Coordinates of C-alpha atoms in Angstrom, one line a residue:
X1 CA -30.9 -45.6 5.8
X2 CA -32.1 -47.9 8.5
X3 CA -35.3 -50.0 7.6
X4 CA -38.5 -48.3 8.8
X5 CA -36.8 -44.8 8.7
X6 CA -37.8 -42.0 6.2
X7 CA -36.1 -38.9 5.0
X8 CA -38.5 -36.0 5.5
X9 CA -38.0 -32.3 4.8
X10 CA -37.9 -30.4 8.1
X11 CA -40.9 -28.1 7.1
X12 CA -43.1 -31.1 6.7
X13 CA -42.6 -32.1 10.4
X14 CA -44.1 -28.8 11.7
X15 CA -47.5 -27.6 12.5
X16 CA -46.0 -24.1 12.9
X17 CA -43.0 -23.0 11.0
X18 CA -42.6 -19.2 10.9
X19 CA -40.0 -16.4 11.3
X20 CA -40.0 -14.3 14.4
X21 CA -41.1 -10.7 14.3
X22 CA -39.4 -7.5 13.0
X23 CA -38.8 -5.6 16.1
X24 CA -37.0 -2.3 15.9
X25 CA -35.3 -0.4 18.7
X26 CA -38.2 2.1 18.8
X27 CA -40.6 -0.7 19.4
X28 CA -38.8 -2.0 22.6
X29 CA -39.9 -1.2 26.2
X30 CA -38.3 -1.6 29.6
X31 CA -40.6 -4.5 30.5
X32 CA -43.5 -6.6 29.2
X33 CA -43.3 -9.4 26.7
X34 CA -39.7 -10.8 26.4
X35 CA -37.9 -10.6 23.0
X36 CA -35.8 -13.7 22.4
X37 CA -32.9 -13.2 19.9
X38 CA -30.3 -15.3 18.1
X39 CA -28.0 -14.9 21.2
X40 CA -30.5 -16.9 23.2
X41 CA -30.1 -19.8 21.0
X42 CA -27.3 -22.3 21.8
X43 CA -26.5 -25.6 20.0
X44 CA -29.0 -27.8 21.8
X45 CA -29.5 -25.5 24.8
X46 CA -31.3 -22.3 25.7
X47 CA -29.1 -19.3 26.7
X48 CA -31.1 -17.2 29.2
X49 CA -28.8 -14.1 29.2
X50 CA -31.1 -12.4 31.6
X51 CA -28.9 -9.4 32.0
X52 CA -29.4 -8.6 28.3
X53 CA -33.1 -9.3 28.1
X54 CA -35.2 -7.0 25.9
X55 CA -38.9 -6.6 25.9
X56 CA -41.9 -5.0 24.0
X57 CA -45.1 -3.8 25.7
X58 CA -48.5 -5.5 25.2
X59 CA -49.8 -2.7 23.0
X60 CA -46.9 -3.2 20.5
X61 CA -47.4 -7.0 20.6
X62 CA -51.0 -6.4 19.4
X63 CA -50.2 -3.6 17.0
X64 CA -47.5 -5.7 15.2
X65 CA -49.6 -8.9 15.5
X66 CA -46.5 -10.7 16.9
X67 CA -46.2 -14.5 17.0
X68 CA -46.0 -15.7 20.6
X69 CA -43.3 -18.2 21.4
X70 CA -44.3 -20.9 24.0
X71 CA -42.3 -23.4 26.1
X72 CA -41.5 -26.4 24.0
X73 CA -41.1 -24.5 20.7
X74 CA -37.8 -25.0 18.9
X75 CA -36.1 -21.8 18.0
X76 CA -33.6 -22.0 15.0
X77 CA -31.0 -19.3 14.5
X78 CA -30.8 -18.4 10.8
X79 CA -27.5 -16.5 11.4
X80 CA -24.1 -17.7 12.7
X81 CA -22.5 -19.3 14.5
X82 CA -23.3 -21.9 13.5
X83 CA -26.2 -21.2 11.1
X84 CA -29.1 -23.5 11.9
X85 CA -28.4 -24.2 15.6
X86 CA -31.5 -24.8 17.5
X87 CA -32.9 -25.2 21.1
X88 CA -36.1 -25.9 22.9
X89 CA -37.6 -22.9 24.7
X90 CA -37.9 -23.7 28.5
X91 CA -40.6 -22.5 30.8
X92 CA -39.4 -19.0 32.0
X93 CA -42.6 -17.8 33.6
X94 CA -43.1 -15.0 31.1
X95 CA -44.6 -14.4 27.7
X96 CA -42.1 -14.4 24.8
X97 CA -41.7 -13.5 21.2
X98 CA -38.6 -13.8 19.0
X99 CA -36.7 -11.7 16.5
X100 CA -37.0 -12.1 12.7
X101 CA -33.6 -14.0 12.4
X102 CA -35.0 -16.8 14.4
X103 CA -37.4 -19.5 13.0
X104 CA -40.1 -20.8 15.3
X105 CA -40.8 -24.5 14.9
X106 CA -43.7 -26.3 16.6
X107 CA -43.8 -30.1 15.6
X108 CA -46.7 -32.1 14.7
X109 CA -47.7 -34.3 17.6
X110 CA -46.8 -37.9 16.9
X111 CA -44.5 -37.0 13.9
X112 CA -41.4 -35.6 15.5
X113 CA -40.1 -35.2 19.1
X114 CA -38.6 -31.8 19.7
X115 CA -35.7 -33.2 21.6
X116 CA -35.0 -35.6 18.7
X117 CA -34.9 -32.6 16.2
X118 CA -32.6 -30.5 18.5
X119 CA -30.2 -33.4 18.8
X120 CA -30.2 -33.7 15.1
X121 CA -29.5 -30.0 14.8
X122 CA -26.2 -30.6 16.5
X123 CA -25.0 -33.3 14.0
X124 CA -22.5 -32.9 11.3
X125 CA -24.8 -34.1 8.7
X126 CA -27.5 -31.4 9.6
X127 CA -25.1 -28.6 9.8
X128 CA -23.5 -29.6 6.5
X129 CA -26.9 -29.7 4.8
X130 CA -27.8 -26.3 6.3
X131 CA -24.5 -24.8 5.0
X132 CA -25.2 -26.0 1.5
X133 CA -28.4 -24.1 1.6
X134 CA -26.9 -20.8 2.9
X135 CA -26.5 -17.7 1.1
X136 CA -24.1 -14.7 1.5
X137 CA -20.3 -14.6 1.4
X138 CA -19.3 -12.2 4.2
X139 CA -22.2 -13.3 6.5
X140 CA -23.7 -16.6 5.9
X141 CA -27.5 -17.0 6.6
X142 CA -30.3 -19.4 5.6
X143 CA -33.8 -18.4 4.6
X144 CA -36.8 -20.0 6.3
X145 CA -37.8 -21.4 2.9
X146 CA -34.3 -23.2 2.5
X147 CA -34.4 -24.3 6.2
X148 CA -37.7 -26.1 5.5
X149 CA -35.9 -28.1 2.9
X150 CA -33.3 -29.6 5.2
X151 CA -33.7 -33.4 5.2
X152 CA -34.3 -35.2 8.5
X153 CA -33.8 -38.9 8.9
X154 CA -36.8 -39.8 10.8
X155 CA -37.5 -43.1 12.6
X156 CA -41.0 -43.9 14.2
X157 CA -41.9 -41.8 17.2
X158 CA -41.3 -44.6 19.7
X159 CA -37.7 -45.1 18.3
X160 CA -37.1 -41.3 18.4
X161 CA -37.9 -41.3 22.1
X162 CA -35.5 -44.2 22.8
X163 CA -32.8 -42.3 20.9
X164 CA -33.5 -39.2 22.9
X165 CA -33.3 -41.2 26.2
X166 CA -29.9 -42.7 25.2
X167 CA -28.5 -39.4 24.1
X168 CA -29.8 -37.6 27.3
X169 CA -27.9 -40.1 29.5
X170 CA -24.8 -39.9 27.2
X171 CA -24.7 -36.1 27.1
X172 CA -25.2 -35.8 30.9
X173 CA -22.1 -38.0 31.2
X174 CA -20.3 -35.9 28.7
X175 CA -21.3 -32.6 30.4
X176 CA -19.9 -33.9 33.6
X177 CA -16.7 -34.9 32.0
X178 CA -16.4 -31.7 30.2
X179 CA -16.9 -29.7 33.4
X180 CA -14.1 -31.6 35.0
X181 CA -11.8 -30.9 32.0
X182 CA -12.7 -27.2 32.2
X183 CA -11.9 -27.0 35.8
X184 CA -8.6 -28.8 35.1
X185 CA -7.9 -26.3 32.4
X186 CA -8.6 -23.4 34.7
X187 CA -6.3 -25.0 37.3
X188 CA -3.5 -25.3 34.7
X189 CA -3.9 -21.7 33.6
X190 CA -4.0 -20.6 37.2
X191 CA -0.9 -22.5 38.2
X192 CA 1.5 -20.0 36.8
X193 CA -0.2 -17.0 38.1
X194 CA -0.6 -18.6 41.5
X195 CA 3.1 -19.4 41.5
X196 CA 4.0 -15.9 40.5
X197 CA 2.0 -14.4 43.2
X198 CA 3.6 -16.8 45.7
X199 CA 7.0 -15.3 44.6
X200 CA 6.0 -11.6 44.6
X201 CA 3.3 -11.4 47.3
X202 CA 4.1 -8.7 49.9
X203 CA 4.8 -9.9 53.4
X204 CA 2.3 -8.6 56.0
X205 CA 4.8 -6.7 58.0
X206 CA 4.6 -2.9 58.0
X207 CA 6.9 -0.1 59.3
X208 CA 6.0 1.4 62.6
X209 CA 5.8 5.1 63.3
X210 CA 9.5 4.9 64.2
X211 CA 10.7 4.4 60.6
X212 CA 14.4 4.4 60.0
X213 CA 16.0 7.6 58.7
X214 CA 16.8 5.7 55.5
X215 CA 13.1 5.0 55.0
X216 CA 12.2 8.6 55.4
X217 CA 14.9 9.8 53.0
X218 CA 13.7 7.4 50.3
X219 CA 10.2 9.0 50.5
X220 CA 11.7 12.5 50.4
X221 CA 13.8 11.6 47.5
X222 CA 10.7 10.5 45.6
X223 CA 9.1 13.7 46.3
X224 CA 12.1 16.0 45.5
X225 CA 13.2 14.2 42.3
X226 CA 9.7 14.2 41.1
X227 CA 10.3 11.3 38.7
X228 CA 12.6 12.9 36.2
X229 CA 13.0 10.6 33.2
X230 CA 13.3 10.9 29.4
X231 CA 9.6 10.8 29.0
X232 CA 9.2 14.5 30.1
X233 CA 5.7 15.7 30.9
X234 CA 4.3 15.8 34.5
X235 CA 6.4 14.7 37.4
X236 CA 5.7 11.8 39.8
X237 CA 2.7 11.7 41.9
X238 CA 2.8 12.2 45.6
X239 CA -0.3 10.0 46.1
X240 CA 0.8 6.5 47.5
X241 CA -0.9 3.4 46.1
X242 CA 0.3 0.1 47.7
X243 CA 0.1 -3.0 45.6
X244 CA 0.1 -6.6 46.8
X245 CA 2.8 -8.1 44.7
X246 CA 6.1 -6.2 45.0
X247 CA 4.9 -3.1 43.2
X248 CA 3.8 0.2 44.7
X249 CA 3.3 3.8 43.8
X250 CA 5.8 5.6 46.2
X251 CA 7.8 3.8 48.8
X252 CA 5.4 1.5 50.5
X253 CA 4.8 1.1 54.3
X254 CA 5.7 -2.6 53.8
X255 CA 9.0 -4.1 54.9
X256 CA 10.8 -6.0 52.2
X257 CA 11.3 -9.7 52.8
X258 CA 14.7 -11.0 53.9
X259 CA 17.3 -10.6 51.0
X260 CA 15.0 -8.3 49.1
X261 CA 14.7 -4.4 49.0
X262 CA 12.4 -1.8 47.7
X263 CA 13.8 0.4 45.0
X264 CA 12.4 3.2 42.9
X265 CA 11.9 1.6 39.5
X266 CA 13.5 4.5 37.6
X267 CA 16.6 3.9 39.6
X268 CA 16.8 0.4 38.1
X269 CA 15.5 0.9 34.6
X270 CA 15.2 3.8 32.1
X271 CA 11.5 4.7 31.6
X272 CA 10.6 5.2 27.9
X273 CA 7.4 6.3 26.3
X274 CA 5.9 5.4 22.8
X275 CA 4.3 7.3 20.0
X276 CA 2.5 6.7 16.7
X277 CA 4.0 8.3 13.5
X278 CA 1.3 10.2 11.7
X279 CA -1.2 8.0 9.8
X280 CA -1.6 10.8 7.3
X281 CA 1.9 10.0 6.1
X282 CA 1.7 6.5 4.5
X283 CA 5.3 7.0 3.5
X284 CA 6.3 6.7 7.2
X285 CA 4.8 3.2 7.4
X286 CA 5.8 -0.2 5.9
X287 CA 9.5 0.0 6.6
X288 CA 11.8 -2.3 8.6
X289 CA 11.3 -1.0 12.1
X290 CA 8.8 -3.1 14.1
X291 CA 6.1 -0.9 15.7
X292 CA 4.2 -2.4 18.7
X293 CA 0.5 -1.9 19.1
X294 CA -2.1 -3.3 21.5
X295 CA -2.8 -6.3 19.3
X296 CA 0.8 -7.3 19.3
X297 CA 1.1 -7.1 23.1
X298 CA -2.1 -9.1 23.5
X299 CA -0.7 -11.9 21.3
X300 CA 2.7 -11.8 23.1
X301 CA 1.4 -11.2 26.6
X302 CA 3.7 -12.9 29.1
X303 CA 6.2 -13.8 26.4
X304 CA 8.8 -12.3 24.0
X305 CA 7.6 -10.2 21.0
X306 CA 9.5 -10.7 17.9
X307 CA 7.1 -9.7 15.1
X308 CA 4.5 -6.9 14.9
X309 CA 1.5 -6.3 12.7
X310 CA 2.8 -3.0 11.5
X311 CA 6.3 -1.6 10.8
X312 CA 7.4 2.1 10.6
X313 CA 10.7 3.4 9.1
X314 CA 13.5 5.8 10.0
X315 CA 11.6 8.7 8.6
X316 CA 8.6 7.9 10.7
X317 CA 10.8 7.7 13.8
X318 CA 12.6 10.9 13.0
X319 CA 9.3 12.8 12.6
X320 CA 7.5 11.6 15.8
X321 CA 8.3 11.1 19.4
X322 CA 8.7 7.4 18.9
X323 CA 12.0 5.9 19.8
X324 CA 13.6 2.7 18.8
X325 CA 13.9 0.5 22.0
X326 CA 16.5 -2.2 22.4
X327 CA 15.8 -6.0 22.7
X328 CA 14.9 -6.8 26.3
X329 CA 12.8 -3.8 26.9
X330 CA 9.7 -4.5 29.0
X331 CA 6.5 -3.0 27.8
X332 CA 3.3 -2.6 29.8
X333 CA 0.0 -1.5 28.1
X334 CA -1.4 1.4 30.1
X335 CA -4.5 2.5 28.4
X336 CA -7.9 1.0 27.5
X337 CA -6.3 -2.6 27.5
X338 CA -4.5 -2.1 30.7
X339 CA -2.0 -4.9 31.8
X340 CA -0.6 -6.6 28.8
X341 CA 3.1 -7.3 29.5
X342 CA 5.6 -8.3 26.9
X343 CA 9.4 -8.2 26.4
X344 CA 11.0 -7.1 23.1
X345 CA 13.0 -9.8 21.3
X346 CA 14.0 -7.3 18.6
X347 CA 14.7 -3.6 18.5
X348 CA 11.3 -1.9 18.1
X349 CA 9.2 1.3 18.7
X350 CA 5.9 1.2 20.6
X351 CA 2.7 3.2 20.5
X352 CA 1.8 5.7 23.3
X353 CA -0.4 3.0 24.7
X354 CA 2.7 1.6 26.5
X355 CA 5.1 2.5 29.2
X356 CA 8.4 0.8 28.6
X357 CA 11.5 0.1 30.8
X358 CA 15.1 -0.5 29.6
X359 CA 16.6 -2.4 32.5
X360 CA 20.0 -1.6 34.1
X361 CA 22.5 -4.0 35.5
X362 CA 20.6 -4.5 38.8
X363 CA 17.3 -5.6 37.2
X364 CA 16.7 -8.4 34.8
X365 CA 14.2 -7.7 32.1
X366 CA 12.6 -11.1 32.6
X367 CA 12.3 -10.6 36.3
X368 CA 10.5 -7.3 35.8
X369 CA 8.2 -8.9 33.3
X370 CA 7.3 -11.5 35.8
X371 CA 6.8 -9.0 38.5
X372 CA 4.3 -7.0 36.3
X373 CA 2.6 -10.2 35.3
X374 CA 2.1 -11.2 38.9
X375 CA -0.3 -8.2 39.3
X376 CA -2.9 -9.7 37.0
X377 CA -6.1 -7.7 37.2
X378 CA -4.7 -5.9 40.4
X379 CA -2.5 -3.8 38.0
X380 CA -5.7 -1.7 37.5
X381 CA -5.2 -0.5 41.2
X382 CA -2.7 1.9 39.7
X383 CA -5.1 3.1 37.0
X384 CA -7.8 5.9 37.1
X385 CA -10.6 7.0 34.9
X386 CA -14.3 6.4 35.2
X387 CA -14.9 5.2 31.6
X388 CA -11.5 4.3 30.3
X389 CA -9.0 3.0 32.8
X390 CA -5.5 4.4 32.2
X391 CA -2.2 4.2 34.1
X392 CA -0.9 7.7 33.9
X393 CA 2.8 8.7 33.8
X394 CA 2.7 10.4 37.2
X395 CA 2.0 7.0 38.8
X396 CA 4.4 5.3 36.5
X397 CA 7.2 7.6 37.4
X398 CA 6.6 6.9 41.1
X399 CA 6.6 3.1 40.8
X400 CA 8.7 1.3 43.4
X401 CA 9.5 -2.5 43.1
X402 CA 10.7 -5.0 45.7
X403 CA 13.5 -7.2 44.3
X404 CA 16.4 -9.4 45.4
X405 CA 20.0 -9.5 44.0
X406 CA 20.4 -10.3 40.2
X407 CA 21.6 -13.8 41.1
X408 CA 18.3 -14.5 42.9
X409 CA 16.4 -12.8 40.2
X410 CA 18.0 -15.2 37.7
X411 CA 17.1 -18.2 39.9
X412 CA 13.5 -17.0 40.2
X413 CA 13.2 -16.6 36.4
X414 CA 14.6 -20.2 35.8
X415 CA 12.2 -21.6 38.3
X416 CA 9.2 -19.8 36.8
X417 CA 10.1 -21.0 33.4
X418 CA 9.8 -24.5 34.6
X419 CA 6.4 -23.7 36.2
X420 CA 5.3 -22.1 33.0
X421 CA 6.3 -25.1 30.9
X422 CA 4.4 -27.5 33.3
X423 CA 1.4 -25.2 33.1
X424 CA 1.5 -25.3 29.3
X425 CA 1.9 -29.1 29.2
X426 CA -1.2 -29.3 31.4
X427 CA -3.1 -27.0 29.2
X428 CA -2.3 -28.9 26.1
X429 CA -3.2 -32.2 27.8
X430 CA -6.6 -30.9 28.8
X431 CA -7.2 -29.2 25.5
X432 CA -6.6 -32.6 23.9
X433 CA -9.1 -34.1 26.3
X434 CA -11.6 -31.4 25.5
X435 CA -11.2 -32.2 21.7
X436 CA -11.7 -35.9 22.4
X437 CA -15.0 -35.2 24.2
X438 CA -16.1 -33.0 21.3
X439 CA -15.2 -35.9 18.8
X440 CA -17.2 -38.4 21.1
X441 CA -20.2 -36.2 21.0
X442 CA -20.0 -35.9 17.3
X443 CA -19.6 -39.7 16.9
X444 CA -22.5 -40.4 19.1
X445 CA -24.8 -38.1 17.1
X446 CA -23.7 -39.7 13.8
X447 CA -24.4 -43.1 15.1
X448 CA -27.8 -42.0 16.5
X449 CA -29.0 -40.7 13.2
X450 CA -27.6 -43.6 11.3
X451 CA -29.9 -45.8 13.5
X452 CA -27.0 -47.5 15.3
X453 CA -28.0 -46.7 18.9
X454 CA -31.3 -48.5 19.1

């Protein structure tokens, strides 16, 4: 340790070192004194989270003899993640208390600068010391008694202030650099979707009242066929919903771009549903037939799915409405997690949370996957439900897509693969920069508390 420094237990640096108050749901009120919680404690910064603010009234404050938190106090979370993180409470213009899982630290004037301590609380050495004093296996936590034992390398107060000034300047620079990296990451992530939407965006040309007879007959065909597919159930809807990116419910009032045409999706691909074999029959699970659930689609969103978290077997398939779908089948999640799009790389069955298409010779599976991916959040336009959004089969059976020839589809798929690869290279590069900045911050903190910055 640097000459003139001392190692002091955290608790000895405090004029106040106490836990927050035990506040139950029944004690809370719509307004009054604000209740700060572990979610408000960031690593070195305060998270306001105004939209989730909770309160108690003044009578409850007095009845429970609550400890008031004041600006300049340090709050330390005794729960993950990470355990022991701390921040300085800012001026919020309101009275505050904190929950029992936070420790309140008020330093002794002239002994420790609050900013010095909160910087130390971000260091590897501090977090390691806290971890060694934690208890619990499934959910780690530290008691206030053990937190008070954490050793702090303490220089004289003036040197603490110099260290804080150096770190303030360095962290401001790191924050600017990190903001630039995050913006670049967002740009890289958005590159692929932007390119997709450029390919599939509908042109702003609409049919006039004098539509061609072919156009009228297409709408009539949609109504009369009523979406007959192997899925059974209700027929296709008669309520049109026009999308922005080459997808529509019913034939849209939008002219196809040159070389493209609008087609009913079920004329190009066989629509298939999914199902879940009974969970009451464990003997129908654990076989060699992959079964696709929402978690699988989330992990393989935008790519090819080759493995699943669960497998069923031939008996499970035979005793349910699930069907084994061939490789190349395009799957779209349609229930609570609307919009995950994946393509089967192996024969598999899916849950009822999906609608699936087995493409015919005029539609490439990869092209259909790209078209669905281009929708992004706009896919919810085709969903309904006030609480849980779902794309129902009457809408799915009435889907129309705008598409070019198979040869042009193949060229689009190849070009988009190149864009995807460029986007992923950019993301990897910026992720490496993000890691470098995190490493630099950790190095600065280590040097600061080894006495190497002043």
